Short mmCIF file of C-alpha atoms in Angstrom, two decimals:
data_model
loop_
_atom_site.label_atom_id
_atom_site.label_comp_id
_atom_site.label_asym_id
_atom_site.label_seq_id
_atom_site.Cartn_x
_atom_site.Cartn_y
_atom_site.Cartn_z
CA LEU K 1 11.45 -13.84 65.82
CA ALA K 2 12.24 -10.82 67.78
CA THR K 3 11.64 -10.70 71.51
CA ALA K 4 11.46 -7.83 73.80
CA THR K 5 12.37 -8.61 77.69
CA SER K 6 11.60 -6.27 80.50
CA VAL K 7 14.80 -4.89 82.38
CA SER K 8 12.99 -4.33 85.76
CA ALA K 9 11.17 -7.48 85.78
CA SER K 10 13.34 -10.12 83.41
CA THR K 11 9.83 -12.62 83.37
CA GLN K 12 7.92 -10.26 81.37
CA SER K 13 8.74 -10.24 77.39
CA GLY K 14 7.10 -10.38 74.49
CA SER K 15 8.02 -11.64 70.97
CA ILE K 16 6.65 -10.98 67.15
CA ALA K 17 7.69 -13.00 64.43
CA ILE K 18 9.38 -10.87 61.01
CA THR K 19 8.98 -12.92 57.80
CA LEU K 20 12.33 -12.00 55.59
CA ARG K 21 11.57 -11.71 52.18
CA PRO K 22 13.96 -11.42 49.40
CA THR K 23 13.80 -8.68 46.90
CA VAL K 24 11.85 -9.25 43.87
CA THR K 25 13.86 -8.24 40.67
CA LEU K 26 11.69 -8.37 37.21
CA SER K 27 12.76 -8.09 33.66
CA VAL K 28 11.10 -8.14 30.23
CA SER K 29 12.72 -9.00 27.04
CA PRO K 30 13.29 -8.04 24.07
CA ARG K 31 14.17 -4.59 25.24
CA GLN K 32 12.49 -2.93 22.51
CA ALA K 33 10.91 -4.11 19.04
CA ALA K 34 9.52 -2.99 15.65
CA ILE K 35 6.35 -5.21 13.85
CA SER K 36 3.95 -4.09 11.12
CA THR K 37 0.34 -4.19 11.62
CA SER K 38 -1.18 -7.58 12.36
CA GLN K 39 2.08 -8.93 13.05
CA THR K 40 2.88 -10.23 16.75
CA GLN K 41 5.74 -9.99 19.13
CA GLN K 42 6.30 -12.32 22.05
CA CYS K 43 7.51 -10.91 25.33
CA THR K 44 8.73 -12.97 28.11
CA THR K 45 9.69 -12.32 31.64
CA THR K 46 12.56 -13.12 33.97
CA LEU K 47 11.53 -13.16 37.74
CA THR K 48 13.62 -13.52 40.73
CA GLY K 49 12.96 -13.24 44.56
CA ALA K 50 9.61 -14.85 44.48
CA THR K 51 8.48 -18.59 44.24
CA ASP K 52 5.33 -17.01 42.19
CA SER K 53 6.57 -16.10 39.07
CA SER K 54 3.43 -15.08 37.47
CA VAL K 55 2.44 -11.41 35.86
CA VAL K 56 -0.09 -9.74 34.73
CA TRP K 57 0.35 -7.98 31.38
CA SER K 58 -1.00 -4.65 30.40
CA ILE K 59 -0.26 -2.12 27.57
CA SER K 60 -0.18 1.44 26.84
CA PRO K 61 -1.68 3.01 24.59
CA ALA K 62 -4.49 0.60 24.21
CA VAL K 63 -3.46 -0.13 20.89
CA GLY K 64 -3.35 -3.78 19.69
CA SER K 65 -3.73 -6.39 22.48
CA ILE K 66 -1.59 -8.43 24.82
CA SER K 67 -2.67 -11.88 26.02
CA SER K 68 -1.90 -13.42 29.36
CA THR K 69 0.95 -15.21 28.17
CA GLY K 70 2.74 -11.75 26.92
CA LEU K 71 1.91 -12.12 23.12
CA TYR K 72 1.35 -8.46 22.04
CA THR K 73 -0.69 -8.50 18.69
CA ALA K 74 -0.46 -5.58 16.44
CA PRO K 75 -3.81 -3.87 15.04
CA SER K 76 -4.65 -4.58 11.52
CA SER K 77 -4.70 -0.86 10.35
CA LEU K 78 -2.86 2.05 11.58
CA ALA K 79 -2.51 5.52 9.96
CA ALA K 80 0.91 6.53 11.50
CA PRO K 81 3.59 4.66 13.03
CA GLN K 82 2.83 3.90 17.06
CA THR K 83 4.99 3.10 20.26
CA VAL K 84 3.24 0.77 22.45
CA THR K 85 4.76 0.29 25.95
CA VAL K 86 4.15 -3.43 27.23
CA THR K 87 4.29 -3.78 31.15
CA ALA K 88 4.33 -6.98 33.09
CA THR K 89 3.61 -6.92 36.80
CA SER K 90 4.71 -9.18 39.16
CA VAL K 91 1.73 -10.94 41.37
CA ALA K 92 4.01 -11.59 44.00
CA ASP K 93 4.96 -8.03 44.41
CA PRO K 94 2.44 -5.61 42.79
CA ASP K 95 5.02 -2.90 43.30
CA ARG K 96 7.56 -4.49 40.95
CA SER K 97 7.12 -4.16 37.08
CA ALA K 98 9.28 -4.16 34.12
CA SER K 99 8.28 -2.54 30.38
CA THR K 100 9.42 -2.72 26.87
CA THR K 101 8.28 -0.98 23.77
CA VAL K 102 6.95 -2.19 20.57
CA THR K 103 6.91 0.26 17.56
CA VAL K 104 4.06 -0.73 15.16
CA ASN K 105 4.28 0.54 11.41
CA PRO K 106 1.49 0.82 9.27
CA VAL K 107 1.45 -0.73 5.73
CA ALA K 108 2.31 1.95 2.95
CA VAL K 109 2.12 1.27 -0.50
CA SER K 110 3.87 3.15 -3.52
CA LEU K 111 3.92 2.70 -7.15
CA THR K 112 6.17 3.26 -10.03
CA PRO K 113 5.85 4.76 -12.73
CA ALA K 114 3.71 7.35 -11.54
CA THR K 115 2.63 8.20 -14.90
CA ALA K 116 2.63 7.02 -18.49
CA GLN K 117 1.26 7.67 -22.05
CA LEU K 118 0.23 5.15 -24.25
CA SER K 119 -1.23 4.58 -27.39
CA GLN K 120 -3.36 1.36 -28.97
CA SER K 121 -2.28 -1.89 -27.73
CA GLN K 122 0.86 -0.35 -26.09
CA SER K 123 1.59 -1.69 -22.49
CA GLN K 124 3.52 -0.63 -19.25
CA GLN K 125 4.72 -2.49 -16.30
CA PHE K 126 3.70 -1.06 -13.03
CA ASN K 127 5.77 -2.06 -9.77
CA ALA K 128 3.74 -1.86 -6.42
CA THR K 129 6.36 -1.65 -3.35
CA LEU K 130 4.85 -2.27 -0.04
CA THR K 131 6.63 -1.47 3.39
CA GLY K 132 5.13 -2.26 7.03
CA THR K 133 4.07 -5.76 6.12
CA THR K 134 5.98 -8.98 5.01
CA ASN K 135 2.92 -9.80 2.73
CA SER K 136 3.48 -7.96 -0.52
CA ALA K 137 0.41 -9.29 -2.43
CA VAL K 138 -1.54 -6.47 -3.95
CA THR K 139 -4.87 -6.30 -6.07
CA TRP K 140 -5.02 -4.39 -9.17
CA THR K 141 -7.90 -2.22 -10.35
CA LEU K 142 -8.57 0.40 -13.10
CA VAL K 143 -10.74 3.28 -13.32
CA PRO K 144 -12.28 3.43 -15.63
CA ALA K 145 -12.21 0.23 -17.22
CA ILE K 146 -10.36 0.93 -19.80
CA GLY K 147 -7.75 -1.82 -21.08
CA THR K 148 -6.63 -4.53 -18.98
CA VAL K 149 -4.05 -5.00 -15.95
CA ALA K 150 -2.70 -8.10 -14.74
CA ASN K 151 0.15 -8.42 -12.04
CA GLY K 152 0.82 -4.98 -12.92
CA LEU K 153 1.15 -5.05 -16.55
CA TYR K 154 -1.33 -2.73 -18.27
CA THR K 155 -2.52 -3.11 -21.54
CA ALA K 156 -4.15 -0.16 -23.72
CA PRO K 157 -7.40 -1.36 -25.85
CA ALA K 158 -6.71 -2.11 -29.57
CA SER K 159 -8.89 0.53 -30.35
CA MET K 160 -9.67 3.95 -29.18
CA SER K 161 -11.29 7.14 -30.81
CA THR K 162 -10.75 9.54 -28.19
CA GLN K 163 -7.78 10.61 -25.54
CA GLN K 164 -8.55 8.92 -22.21
CA THR K 165 -7.25 9.14 -18.77
CA VAL K 166 -7.04 5.78 -16.72
CA THR K 167 -6.11 5.47 -13.11
CA VAL K 168 -4.39 2.00 -12.05
CA THR K 169 -4.61 1.23 -8.42
CA ALA K 170 -2.48 -1.00 -6.41
CA THR K 171 -4.20 -2.07 -3.21
CA SER K 172 -2.26 -4.00 -0.09
CA VAL K 173 -4.02 -7.52 0.47
CA ALA K 174 -2.74 -7.13 4.11
CA ASP K 175 -4.20 -3.68 4.74
CA PRO K 176 -6.88 -3.17 2.10
CA SER K 177 -7.04 0.95 3.31
CA LYS K 178 -3.72 1.08 2.13
CA SER K 179 -3.18 1.60 -1.89
CA ALA K 180 -1.70 3.96 -4.36
CA ASN K 181 -2.30 4.75 -7.65
CA ALA K 182 -0.63 6.10 -11.16
CA THR K 183 -1.98 7.89 -14.42
CA ILE K 184 -2.39 6.49 -17.86
CA ASN K 185 -2.84 8.91 -20.44
CA LEU K 186 -4.06 7.09 -23.64
CA VAL K 187 -3.53 9.16 -26.84
CA PRO K 188 -4.78 7.32 -29.65
CA VAL K 189 -2.59 7.23 -33.05
CA ILE K 190 -4.44 8.81 -35.74
CA GLY K 191 -4.33 6.84 -39.00
CA ILE K 192 -5.70 7.96 -42.42
CA SER K 193 -6.48 5.90 -45.81
CA VAL K 194 -7.39 7.35 -48.93
CA ALA K 195 -9.41 5.26 -51.79
CA PRO K 196 -9.14 4.75 -54.54
CA ILE K 197 -5.51 4.80 -54.20
CA SER K 198 -5.20 5.84 -58.08
CA VAL K 199 -7.02 6.82 -61.21
CA SER K 200 -6.31 7.53 -64.74
CA LEU K 201 -8.38 10.60 -65.84
CA THR K 202 -8.45 12.75 -69.29
CA GLY K 203 -8.99 16.15 -69.13
CA GLY K 204 -11.76 17.71 -67.36
CA GLN K 205 -12.86 14.52 -65.99
CA SER K 206 -13.24 14.07 -62.24
CA SER K 207 -12.96 11.40 -59.42
CA GLN K 208 -14.20 11.29 -55.82
CA PHE K 209 -11.62 10.70 -53.25
CA VAL K 210 -12.67 9.07 -49.58
CA ALA K 211 -10.77 9.62 -46.80
CA THR K 212 -10.99 7.19 -43.75
CA LEU K 213 -9.82 8.16 -40.33
CA THR K 214 -8.89 5.62 -37.35
CA GLY K 215 -7.94 6.91 -33.56
CA THR K 216 -10.22 9.99 -33.59
CA THR K 217 -14.03 11.06 -33.73
CA ASN K 218 -13.26 14.27 -35.78
CA ALA K 219 -13.36 12.61 -39.45
CA ALA K 220 -12.81 16.29 -41.03
CA VAL K 221 -9.80 16.47 -43.47
CA THR K 222 -8.05 18.84 -45.33
CA TRP K 223 -7.63 18.04 -49.15
CA SER K 224 -4.41 19.48 -51.13
CA LEU K 225 -2.79 18.81 -54.56
CA VAL K 226 1.22 18.20 -55.45
CA PRO K 227 1.75 19.79 -57.84
CA VAL K 228 -1.24 22.02 -58.11
CA VAL K 229 -2.73 20.64 -61.38
CA GLY K 230 -6.44 20.70 -61.50
CA THR K 231 -8.46 21.14 -58.29
CA VAL K 232 -9.73 19.31 -55.38
CA THR K 233 -12.88 20.16 -53.22
CA ASN K 234 -14.02 17.78 -50.37
CA GLY K 235 -12.26 14.87 -52.21
CA LEU K 236 -13.43 15.61 -55.60
CA TYR K 237 -10.61 15.98 -57.97
CA THR K 238 -11.26 17.76 -61.28
CA ALA K 239 -8.35 17.47 -63.69
CA PRO K 240 -7.63 20.39 -66.02
#
């Protein structure tokens, strides 16, 4: 209580009540944090100088969300890393606030090897590496659906007649908008067999040989003799 008394009239005075408030101090912990998409970060406050310890939480920019208890939740998807400022403002003294920064890292997927070349029934193990998430699960797909893939192990079909290119894709389960691709070049091994495998001929006789090819749609062959005894035309051998 402060009182002012007149010097000339000591009976005249006036009083005013003065309320002394302690200085409010506020801090937020942790001072900084780094999380991935869809993860959460609990922020807490320490407030002194007021009996009312409640605060109002806010974020800037408005990426993700903040609860009334200071629990920050990152968005489920981001195109690039984002730093968010989380601020707590004292209800007892709105001029007092404190902040922390939360860096949100997006999910990224990489796939190794990037390319492979296989022939019939061969296999190649692909490995997906994820960053920005604790969930390392991925889904595997093929385009076009030639061969099979299971847990990253690609197996070429047992039969193929032409060269093909297949794209294998690993897609993050945590963030399905993030994926990585690898390319498989399927090059069929061409096989050839001739029937009959042997004949016995006398002078002037002929025998028709038939060539069967696998692994190609081009059935054309070139015929030759070693040694050059007799003639062969379109597989028809004629003894001298």
